[in-house]
Each structure stands twice: as C-alpha cells, then as structure tokens.
C-alpha cells in the first residue's frame, strides 16, 4: 500500500499543563523547538517516508492551530466548516492537513472517533503531538502488515516516567501508561492501526491507553516495533529545552528534519 494513501492522525488537544507558563497561550504541539513547532517536525518525519495526509485532533486553543497553518507560505484553505478546516500545505510536495476541533476536555479515544469518517483506508497512523523521533515509518508499516495485528506500538527506551511497554516475541503483553518507575521500553507513540480498532471503543471513562490498547494487549492484538534511533518526549519544560538543544546542536537531527 502506498504511504500517500494512509492518513496520519496526530493527537493535539491536550492543555499541556505540566509545561506551565509556556502553554498559557500556545498549545503544546505548537511550541517552537527550532524555527518550527514540534508538530511540524512530527509531520516531517512522516512526510519523508511518503505520508501526504494529516489529521490533527485539536482542542485547547484550537484557533492557534488555524493561525499557524494560515501563516505558512504557499498554503491555502480549501474547505472550512464549524469545527473542521482543511488546508493544502506545501512542503517539498503538497500535503493535506485537516484540523478537527474535538473539544477541550475530550478523552483521546473520543477525539479519535471524530476522525473516523476521514479515515478512508483500513490502515492509519496515530501519534501524539508531543513526542519526536526519527522513525522509519515505511519499515514500521511493513512490520505491522507482517504481524497482522490490529495495532502496532513503537517501543523505545530512553529514561522516562511513563508508557512502559512489555514486548515478547514482537507482541505487546501490556501497556502500563504511568508506572512509578520505568525500566526498558516505553510507548513512544508512532502507532499503526487497523480501522477495526474502533470496534473496541466502549462508553466507559477509560481512555485510549487503558480502555482500548490494554484490552487489545490481552487479546494478543498489539505488536511492538522497536526503535533504537532518536526519540524524545516533551512533557515538561526541561524536556522542551532538551529538544531545542538537540535540534540546534545535533547535526544528524538538523539534516533529517530540514526540508
């Protein structure tokens, strides 16, 4: 399957409260870690491997996302409704960006449900708007298709407080989203999903990780693709400053994320 036909959904609706004053007026995915915000770099990673359709699920300060994409050169709005705005954005090639205002306090799984009608293929990508990595999206997709699971998580292993993943023979056995101490692999986002995952969405108050992904883990329907290359989350001000430093001083990162 051509990657240009597979949409990438990015969760961008949270308040980013652990970043304090940095997110008082700017949503976390729009914080600049170079001359561009982190969400731009996430898009570049997928773009470099052929993805051309992006769906951003916003909430907190949705209008800032509209303003940002309107400010980019050689872009244009080609459709706007009450809570949905579609852009044509020019990188090295043109990409489609859909912004969906999914509400301020909506659970991640319910945000994702609002994107379902824009996902035309059986397979789609999903990631968070606050984790940046160098991920070979093409190899991950091949891995996902080979393992024939409903979803594939990205396992990565920097020190972290959250998202511990236990992987055995390519199968994710459990996802402990916020353990007190994490050893080994963590959930780095960058997920591949089959559209049939929506059958596992229930009306309880458990969110995507505990209410859906762990349920699939118990059924043996989650594969684990291990990424040994760069990955860094941006959960607090220290990590924000670390990412800025990496994008400034790490030549490999500068070359990869430069378009």
PDB file of C-alpha atoms in Angstrom:
ATOM      1  CA  UNK A   1       0.000   0.000   0.000  1.00  0.00           C
ATOM      2  CA  UNK A   2       1.284   3.468  -0.876  1.00  0.00           C
ATOM      3  CA  UNK A   3       2.019   5.560   2.179  1.00  0.00           C
ATOM      4  CA  UNK A   4       0.496   8.558   0.424  1.00  0.00           C
ATOM      5  CA  UNK A   5      -2.879   6.828   0.801  1.00  0.00           C
ATOM      6  CA  UNK A   6      -2.528   6.245   4.556  1.00  0.00           C
ATOM      7  CA  UNK A   7      -3.527   9.153   6.827  1.00  0.00           C
ATOM      8  CA  UNK A   8      -1.582  10.143   9.927  1.00  0.00           C
ATOM      9  CA  UNK A   9      -3.721  11.233  12.876  1.00  0.00           C
ATOM     10  CA  UNK A  10      -1.996  13.429  15.474  1.00  0.00           C
ATOM     11  CA  UNK A  11      -3.449  13.977  18.944  1.00  0.00           C
ATOM     12  CA  UNK A  12      -3.085  17.725  19.637  1.00  0.00           C
ATOM     13  CA  UNK A  13      -5.925  18.527  22.015  1.00  0.00           C
ATOM     14  CA  UNK A  14      -4.369  18.500  25.478  1.00  0.00           C
ATOM     15  CA  UNK A  15      -3.682  21.513  27.684  1.00  0.00           C
ATOM     16  CA  UNK A  16      -0.011  20.741  28.330  1.00  0.00           C
ATOM     17  CA  UNK A  17      -0.391  21.973  31.891  1.00  0.00           C
ATOM     18  CA  UNK A  18       2.921  20.448  33.056  1.00  0.00           C
ATOM     19  CA  UNK A  19       4.707  22.980  30.840  1.00  0.00           C
ATOM     20  CA  UNK A  20       3.366  25.803  32.994  1.00  0.00           C
ATOM     21  CA  UNK A  21       3.518  29.298  31.540  1.00  0.00           C
ATOM     22  CA  UNK A  22       4.862  28.003  28.210  1.00  0.00           C
ATOM     23  CA  UNK A  23       1.416  26.699  27.274  1.00  0.00           C
ATOM     24  CA  UNK A  24      -0.651  29.503  28.770  1.00  0.00           C
ATOM     25  CA  UNK A  25      -1.282  30.958  25.313  1.00  0.00           C
ATOM     26  CA  UNK A  26       0.260  28.371  22.964  1.00  0.00           C
ATOM     27  CA  UNK A  27      -0.831  24.698  22.777  1.00  0.00           C
ATOM     28  CA  UNK A  28       1.999  22.238  23.404  1.00  0.00           C
ATOM     29  CA  UNK A  29       2.281  20.878  19.820  1.00  0.00           C
ATOM     30  CA  UNK A  30       2.874  24.448  18.586  1.00  0.00           C
ATOM     31  CA  UNK A  31       5.792  25.207  20.920  1.00  0.00           C
ATOM     32  CA  UNK A  32       8.814  26.003  18.772  1.00  0.00           C
ATOM     33  CA  UNK A  33      11.799  23.701  19.270  1.00  0.00           C
ATOM     34  CA  UNK A  34      13.600  25.289  16.298  1.00  0.00           C
ATOM     35  CA  UNK A  35      12.166  27.874  13.951  1.00  0.00           C
ATOM     36  CA  UNK A  36       9.291  25.406  13.697  1.00  0.00           C
ATOM     37  CA  UNK A  37       6.998  23.856  16.356  1.00  0.00           C
ATOM     38  CA  UNK A  38       7.259  20.221  17.374  1.00  0.00           C
ATOM     39  CA  UNK A  39       4.151  19.210  15.388  1.00  0.00           C
ATOM     40  CA  UNK A  40       5.845  20.436  12.194  1.00  0.00           C
ATOM     41  CA  UNK A  41       8.808  18.134  12.858  1.00  0.00           C
ATOM     42  CA  UNK A  42       6.475  15.209  13.544  1.00  0.00           C
ATOM     43  CA  UNK A  43       4.796  15.848  10.199  1.00  0.00           C
ATOM     44  CA  UNK A  44       8.220  15.994   8.505  1.00  0.00           C
ATOM     45  CA  UNK A  45       9.117  12.534   9.844  1.00  0.00           C
ATOM     46  CA  UNK A  46       6.004  11.009   8.268  1.00  0.00           C
ATOM     47  CA  UNK A  47       6.365  13.124   5.108  1.00  0.00           C
ATOM     48  CA  UNK A  48       9.904  11.852   4.493  1.00  0.00           C
ATOM     49  CA  UNK A  49       8.572   8.307   4.201  1.00  0.00           C
ATOM     50  CA  UNK A  50       5.708   9.197   1.863  1.00  0.00           C
ATOM     51  CA  UNK A  51       2.737  10.190   4.056  1.00  0.00           C
ATOM     52  CA  UNK A  52       0.737  13.038   2.499  1.00  0.00           C
ATOM     53  CA  UNK A  53      -2.458  13.259   4.565  1.00  0.00           C
ATOM     54  CA  UNK A  54      -2.547  14.515   8.157  1.00  0.00           C
ATOM     55  CA  UNK A  55      -5.473  14.840  10.567  1.00  0.00           C
ATOM     56  CA  UNK A  56      -4.802  16.962  13.654  1.00  0.00           C
ATOM     57  CA  UNK A  57      -7.216  16.476  16.545  1.00  0.00           C
ATOM     58  CA  UNK A  58      -7.173  19.783  18.391  1.00  0.00           C
ATOM     59  CA  UNK A  59      -8.980  21.106  21.468  1.00  0.00           C
ATOM     60  CA  UNK A  60      -7.078  23.507  23.702  1.00  0.00           C
ATOM     61  CA  UNK A  61      -6.585  26.799  21.830  1.00  0.00           C
ATOM     62  CA  UNK A  62      -7.766  25.365  18.516  1.00  0.00           C
ATOM     63  CA  UNK A  63      -7.601  28.791  16.866  1.00  0.00           C
ATOM     64  CA  UNK A  64      -3.827  28.847  17.316  1.00  0.00           C
ATOM     65  CA  UNK A  65      -3.564  25.828  15.001  1.00  0.00           C
ATOM     66  CA  UNK A  66      -5.676  27.602  12.403  1.00  0.00           C
ATOM     67  CA  UNK A  67      -3.476  30.684  12.675  1.00  0.00           C
ATOM     68  CA  UNK A  68      -0.295  28.647  12.385  1.00  0.00           C
ATOM     69  CA  UNK A  69      -1.267  26.813   9.195  1.00  0.00           C
ATOM     70  CA  UNK A  70      -2.635  30.008   7.672  1.00  0.00           C
ATOM     71  CA  UNK A  71       0.749  31.628   8.303  1.00  0.00           C
ATOM     72  CA  UNK A  72       2.726  29.043   6.339  1.00  0.00           C
ATOM     73  CA  UNK A  73       3.895  30.055   2.890  1.00  0.00           C
ATOM     74  CA  UNK A  74       2.220  28.635  -0.226  1.00  0.00           C
ATOM     75  CA  UNK A  75      -0.667  27.131   1.698  1.00  0.00           C
ATOM     76  CA  UNK A  76      -4.390  27.570   1.168  1.00  0.00           C
ATOM     77  CA  UNK A  77      -7.661  26.798   2.892  1.00  0.00           C
ATOM     78  CA  UNK A  78      -9.855  24.709   0.630  1.00  0.00           C
ATOM     79  CA  UNK A  79     -12.735  23.951   2.981  1.00  0.00           C
ATOM     80  CA  UNK A  80     -13.964  25.298   6.305  1.00  0.00           C
ATOM     81  CA  UNK A  81     -16.912  24.248   8.425  1.00  0.00           C
ATOM     82  CA  UNK A  82     -17.836  24.926  12.018  1.00  0.00           C
ATOM     83  CA  UNK A  83     -15.276  22.617  13.665  1.00  0.00           C
ATOM     84  CA  UNK A  84     -13.290  21.433  10.651  1.00  0.00           C
ATOM     85  CA  UNK A  85     -10.825  23.257   8.448  1.00  0.00           C
ATOM     86  CA  UNK A  86      -8.870  21.710   5.570  1.00  0.00           C
ATOM     87  CA  UNK A  87      -5.568  23.027   4.238  1.00  0.00           C
ATOM     88  CA  UNK A  88      -3.313  22.361   1.302  1.00  0.00           C
ATOM     89  CA  UNK A  89       0.192  22.877   2.701  1.00  0.00           C
ATOM     90  CA  UNK A  90       3.345  23.000   0.617  1.00  0.00           C
ATOM     91  CA  UNK A  91       6.431  21.247   1.949  1.00  0.00           C
ATOM     92  CA  UNK A  92       8.611  19.817  -0.834  1.00  0.00           C
ATOM     93  CA  UNK A  93       5.319  18.449  -2.139  1.00  0.00           C
ATOM     94  CA  UNK A  94       1.752  19.370  -1.301  1.00  0.00           C
ATOM     95  CA  UNK A  95       0.123  17.698   1.684  1.00  0.00           C
ATOM     96  CA  UNK A  96      -3.416  17.704   3.038  1.00  0.00           C
ATOM     97  CA  UNK A  97      -3.916  18.885   6.625  1.00  0.00           C
ATOM     98  CA  UNK A  98      -7.303  18.573   8.318  1.00  0.00           C
ATOM     99  CA  UNK A  99      -7.862  20.295  11.672  1.00  0.00           C
ATOM    100  CA  UNK A 100     -10.742  18.935  13.757  1.00  0.00           C
ATOM    101  CA  UNK A 101     -11.727  20.828  16.884  1.00  0.00           C
ATOM    102  CA  UNK A 102     -12.561  17.891  19.152  1.00  0.00           C
ATOM    103  CA  UNK A 103     -13.288  19.893  22.316  1.00  0.00           C
ATOM    104  CA  UNK A 104     -11.382  20.984  25.371  1.00  0.00           C
ATOM    105  CA  UNK A 105     -11.698  18.067  27.813  1.00  0.00           C
ATOM    106  CA  UNK A 106     -12.452  15.198  25.435  1.00  0.00           C
ATOM    107  CA  UNK A 107     -10.871  11.787  26.026  1.00  0.00           C
ATOM    108  CA  UNK A 108      -8.291  10.795  23.423  1.00  0.00           C
ATOM    109  CA  UNK A 109     -10.390   7.844  22.239  1.00  0.00           C
ATOM    110  CA  UNK A 110     -13.366  10.158  21.699  1.00  0.00           C
ATOM    111  CA  UNK A 111     -11.192  12.625  19.802  1.00  0.00           C
ATOM    112  CA  UNK A 112     -10.118   9.755  17.582  1.00  0.00           C
ATOM    113  CA  UNK A 113     -13.722   8.734  16.953  1.00  0.00           C
ATOM    114  CA  UNK A 114     -14.332  12.174  15.446  1.00  0.00           C
ATOM    115  CA  UNK A 115     -11.603  11.463  12.879  1.00  0.00           C
ATOM    116  CA  UNK A 116     -13.078   8.107  11.827  1.00  0.00           C
ATOM    117  CA  UNK A 117     -15.066   9.449   8.877  1.00  0.00           C
ATOM    118  CA  UNK A 118     -11.925  10.990   7.388  1.00  0.00           C
ATOM    119  CA  UNK A 119     -10.021   7.681   7.523  1.00  0.00           C
ATOM    120  CA  UNK A 120     -10.847   6.112   4.181  1.00  0.00           C
ATOM    121  CA  UNK A 121      -8.425   3.157   4.332  1.00  0.00           C
ATOM    122  CA  UNK A 122      -8.309   0.110   6.574  1.00  0.00           C
ATOM    123  CA  UNK A 123      -4.925   1.211   7.955  1.00  0.00           C
ATOM    124  CA  UNK A 124      -3.911   4.523   9.530  1.00  0.00           C
ATOM    125  CA  UNK A 125      -1.136   6.044  11.630  1.00  0.00           C
ATOM    126  CA  UNK A 126      -1.681   7.618  15.050  1.00  0.00           C
ATOM    127  CA  UNK A 127       0.771   9.559  17.172  1.00  0.00           C
ATOM    128  CA  UNK A 128       0.934  12.151  19.933  1.00  0.00           C
ATOM    129  CA  UNK A 129       1.713  15.814  19.313  1.00  0.00           C
ATOM    130  CA  UNK A 130       4.442  15.951  21.960  1.00  0.00           C
ATOM    131  CA  UNK A 131       6.859  13.141  21.103  1.00  0.00           C
ATOM    132  CA  UNK A 132       9.546  13.491  18.439  1.00  0.00           C
ATOM    133  CA  UNK A 133      11.580  10.696  16.921  1.00  0.00           C
ATOM    134  CA  UNK A 134      13.441   9.521  13.881  1.00  0.00           C
ATOM    135  CA  UNK A 135      11.194   6.620  12.944  1.00  0.00           C
ATOM    136  CA  UNK A 136      11.333   4.639   9.714  1.00  0.00           C
ATOM    137  CA  UNK A 137       7.607   4.752   9.011  1.00  0.00           C
ATOM    138  CA  UNK A 138       7.909   2.515   5.954  1.00  0.00           C
ATOM    139  CA  UNK A 139       9.671  -0.278   7.877  1.00  0.00           C
ATOM    140  CA  UNK A 140       7.178   0.059  10.716  1.00  0.00           C
ATOM    141  CA  UNK A 141       4.276  -0.340   8.283  1.00  0.00           C
ATOM    142  CA  UNK A 142       5.874  -3.440   6.732  1.00  0.00           C
ATOM    143  CA  UNK A 143       6.378  -4.853  10.239  1.00  0.00           C
ATOM    144  CA  UNK A 144       2.749  -4.092  11.098  1.00  0.00           C
ATOM    145  CA  UNK A 145       1.411  -5.835   7.999  1.00  0.00           C
ATOM    146  CA  UNK A 146       3.679  -8.842   8.534  1.00  0.00           C
ATOM    147  CA  UNK A 147       2.467  -9.359  12.112  1.00  0.00           C
ATOM    148  CA  UNK A 148      -1.218  -8.973  11.151  1.00  0.00           C
ATOM    149  CA  UNK A 149      -2.292  -7.358  14.412  1.00  0.00           C
ATOM    150  CA  UNK A 150      -4.945  -4.682  14.928  1.00  0.00           C
ATOM    151  CA  UNK A 151      -2.281  -2.240  16.048  1.00  0.00           C
ATOM    152  CA  UNK A 152       1.479  -1.755  16.384  1.00  0.00           C
ATOM    153  CA  UNK A 153       3.093   0.357  19.094  1.00  0.00           C
ATOM    154  CA  UNK A 154       6.527   1.944  18.916  1.00  0.00           C
ATOM    155  CA  UNK A 155       8.781   0.668  21.660  1.00  0.00           C
ATOM    156  CA  UNK A 156      11.701   2.917  22.555  1.00  0.00           C
ATOM    157  CA  UNK A 157      13.984   3.012  25.561  1.00  0.00           C
ATOM    158  CA  UNK A 158      15.048   6.435  26.835  1.00  0.00           C
ATOM    159  CA  UNK A 159      14.670   7.042  30.595  1.00  0.00           C
ATOM    160  CA  UNK A 160      11.071   8.051  31.253  1.00  0.00           C
ATOM    161  CA  UNK A 161       8.290   8.101  33.790  1.00  0.00           C
ATOM    162  CA  UNK A 162       5.518   6.814  31.621  1.00  0.00           C
ATOM    163  CA  UNK A 163       4.277   4.445  28.952  1.00  0.00           C
ATOM    164  CA  UNK A 164       6.153   1.259  29.926  1.00  0.00           C
ATOM    165  CA  UNK A 165       5.721  -1.478  27.322  1.00  0.00           C
ATOM    166  CA  UNK A 166       6.421  -5.189  27.818  1.00  0.00           C
ATOM    167  CA  UNK A 167       7.216  -6.856  24.475  1.00  0.00           C
ATOM    168  CA  UNK A 168       7.721 -10.591  23.976  1.00  0.00           C
ATOM    169  CA  UNK A 169       8.355 -12.050  20.510  1.00  0.00           C
ATOM    170  CA  UNK A 170       7.120  -8.849  18.800  1.00  0.00           C
ATOM    171  CA  UNK A 171       3.876  -8.957  20.801  1.00  0.00           C
ATOM    172  CA  UNK A 172       2.997  -6.256  23.338  1.00  0.00           C
ATOM    173  CA  UNK A 173       1.958  -8.059  26.501  1.00  0.00           C
ATOM    174  CA  UNK A 174       0.866  -4.940  28.420  1.00  0.00           C
ATOM    175  CA  UNK A 175       0.987  -1.158  28.406  1.00  0.00           C
ATOM    176  CA  UNK A 176       1.485   0.417  31.838  1.00  0.00           C
ATOM    177  CA  UNK A 177       0.880   4.037  30.902  1.00  0.00           C
ATOM    178  CA  UNK A 178       2.231   5.769  34.005  1.00  0.00           C
ATOM    179  CA  UNK A 179       4.239   3.454  36.277  1.00  0.00           C
ATOM    180  CA  UNK A 180       6.190   4.811  39.223  1.00  0.00           C
ATOM    181  CA  UNK A 181       9.432   3.509  37.750  1.00  0.00           C
ATOM    182  CA  UNK A 182      10.014   2.539  34.142  1.00  0.00           C
ATOM    183  CA  UNK A 183      12.661   0.035  33.093  1.00  0.00           C
ATOM    184  CA  UNK A 184      13.311  -0.922  29.498  1.00  0.00           C
ATOM    185  CA  UNK A 185      10.959   0.004  26.674  1.00  0.00           C
ATOM    186  CA  UNK A 186       8.328   2.718  26.749  1.00  0.00           C
ATOM    187  CA  UNK A 187       5.448   3.642  24.464  1.00  0.00           C
ATOM    188  CA  UNK A 188       6.812   6.209  22.019  1.00  0.00           C
ATOM    189  CA  UNK A 189       3.541   6.769  20.178  1.00  0.00           C
ATOM    190  CA  UNK A 190       4.032   6.451  16.399  1.00  0.00           C
ATOM    191  CA  UNK A 191       1.338   3.782  16.179  1.00  0.00           C
ATOM    192  CA  UNK A 192      -0.086   1.896  13.206  1.00  0.00           C
ATOM    193  CA  UNK A 193      -3.723   0.832  13.475  1.00  0.00           C
ATOM    194  CA  UNK A 194      -6.341  -1.052  11.557  1.00  0.00           C
ATOM    195  CA  UNK A 195      -9.702   0.655  11.356  1.00  0.00           C
ATOM    196  CA  UNK A 196     -11.309  -2.345  13.053  1.00  0.00           C
ATOM    197  CA  UNK A 197      -9.866  -0.952  16.302  1.00  0.00           C
ATOM    198  CA  UNK A 198     -12.985   1.212  16.575  1.00  0.00           C
ATOM    199  CA  UNK A 199     -14.964  -1.943  17.414  1.00  0.00           C
ATOM    200  CA  UNK A 200     -13.110  -1.984  20.728  1.00  0.00           C
ATOM    201  CA  UNK A 201     -14.085   1.539  21.743  1.00  0.00           C
ATOM    202  CA  UNK A 202     -16.547   1.449  24.621  1.00  0.00           C
ATOM    203  CA  UNK A 203     -18.545   4.050  26.515  1.00  0.00           C
ATOM    204  CA  UNK A 204     -16.618   3.740  29.787  1.00  0.00           C
ATOM    205  CA  UNK A 205     -14.432   6.524  31.196  1.00  0.00           C
ATOM    206  CA  UNK A 206     -11.146   4.718  30.475  1.00  0.00           C
ATOM    207  CA  UNK A 207      -9.087   6.455  27.828  1.00  0.00           C
ATOM    208  CA  UNK A 208      -7.288   5.122  24.755  1.00  0.00           C
ATOM    209  CA  UNK A 209      -4.325   3.542  26.542  1.00  0.00           C
ATOM    210  CA  UNK A 210      -6.137   1.787  29.385  1.00  0.00           C
ATOM    211  CA  UNK A 211      -9.565   1.342  27.838  1.00  0.00           C
ATOM    212  CA  UNK A 212      -8.607   0.245  24.321  1.00  0.00           C
ATOM    213  CA  UNK A 213      -4.926  -0.618  23.924  1.00  0.00           C
ATOM    214  CA  UNK A 214      -4.634  -2.728  27.085  1.00  0.00           C
ATOM    215  CA  UNK A 215      -7.815  -4.547  26.097  1.00  0.00           C
ATOM    216  CA  UNK A 216      -6.184  -5.376  22.754  1.00  0.00           C
ATOM    217  CA  UNK A 217      -2.975  -6.440  24.523  1.00  0.00           C
ATOM    218  CA  UNK A 218      -4.960  -9.037  26.462  1.00  0.00           C
ATOM    219  CA  UNK A 219      -6.333 -10.352  23.178  1.00  0.00           C
ATOM    220  CA  UNK A 220      -2.838 -10.556  21.675  1.00  0.00           C
ATOM    221  CA  UNK A 221      -3.658  -7.926  19.058  1.00  0.00           C
ATOM    222  CA  UNK A 222      -0.833  -5.434  19.667  1.00  0.00           C
ATOM    223  CA  UNK A 223       2.579  -5.789  18.039  1.00  0.00           C
ATOM    224  CA  UNK A 224       5.680  -3.952  19.244  1.00  0.00           C
ATOM    225  CA  UNK A 225       8.030  -2.323  16.755  1.00  0.00           C
ATOM    226  CA  UNK A 226      11.303  -1.397  18.472  1.00  0.00           C
ATOM    227  CA  UNK A 227      13.001   1.864  17.508  1.00  0.00           C
ATOM    228  CA  UNK A 228      16.630   2.350  18.571  1.00  0.00           C
ATOM    229  CA  UNK A 229      17.056   5.756  16.939  1.00  0.00           C
ATOM    230  CA  UNK A 230      16.419   9.175  18.453  1.00  0.00           C
ATOM    231  CA  UNK A 231      13.188   9.709  20.377  1.00  0.00           C
ATOM    232  CA  UNK A 232      12.303  12.338  22.965  1.00  0.00           C
ATOM    233  CA  UNK A 233       9.050  13.394  24.565  1.00  0.00           C
ATOM    234  CA  UNK A 234       8.201  16.976  25.583  1.00  0.00           C
ATOM    235  CA  UNK A 235       6.235  16.576  28.781  1.00  0.00           C
ATOM    236  CA  UNK A 236       7.782  19.391  30.808  1.00  0.00           C
ATOM    237  CA  UNK A 237       9.987  22.468  30.495  1.00  0.00           C
ATOM    238  CA  UNK A 238      13.227  20.523  30.977  1.00  0.00           C
ATOM    239  CA  UNK A 239      12.365  18.224  28.073  1.00  0.00           C
ATOM    240  CA  UNK A 240      11.275  21.201  25.971  1.00  0.00           C
ATOM    241  CA  UNK A 241      14.672  22.824  26.485  1.00  0.00           C
ATOM    242  CA  UNK A 242      16.406  19.499  25.797  1.00  0.00           C
ATOM    243  CA  UNK A 243      14.645  19.181  22.450  1.00  0.00           C
ATOM    244  CA  UNK A 244      15.571  22.731  21.497  1.00  0.00           C
ATOM    245  CA  UNK A 245      19.201  21.993  22.343  1.00  0.00           C
ATOM    246  CA  UNK A 246      19.159  18.766  20.302  1.00  0.00           C
ATOM    247  CA  UNK A 247      17.647  20.454  17.244  1.00  0.00           C
ATOM    248  CA  UNK A 248      20.260  23.211  17.490  1.00  0.00           C
ATOM    249  CA  UNK A 249      23.389  21.139  18.093  1.00  0.00           C
ATOM    250  CA  UNK A 250      22.741  17.655  16.696  1.00  0.00           C
ATOM    251  CA  UNK A 251      23.716  17.748  13.009  1.00  0.00           C
ATOM    252  CA  UNK A 252      22.013  14.426  12.253  1.00  0.00           C
ATOM    253  CA  UNK A 253      18.700  15.715  13.598  1.00  0.00           C
ATOM    254  CA  UNK A 254      19.046  19.044  11.797  1.00  0.00           C
ATOM    255  CA  UNK A 255      19.611  17.274   8.491  1.00  0.00           C
ATOM    256  CA  UNK A 256      16.760  14.803   8.995  1.00  0.00           C
ATOM    257  CA  UNK A 257      14.130  17.364   9.968  1.00  0.00           C
ATOM    258  CA  UNK A 258      15.202  20.021   7.483  1.00  0.00           C
ATOM    259  CA  UNK A 259      13.036  20.414   4.378  1.00  0.00           C
TER     260      UNK A 259
END
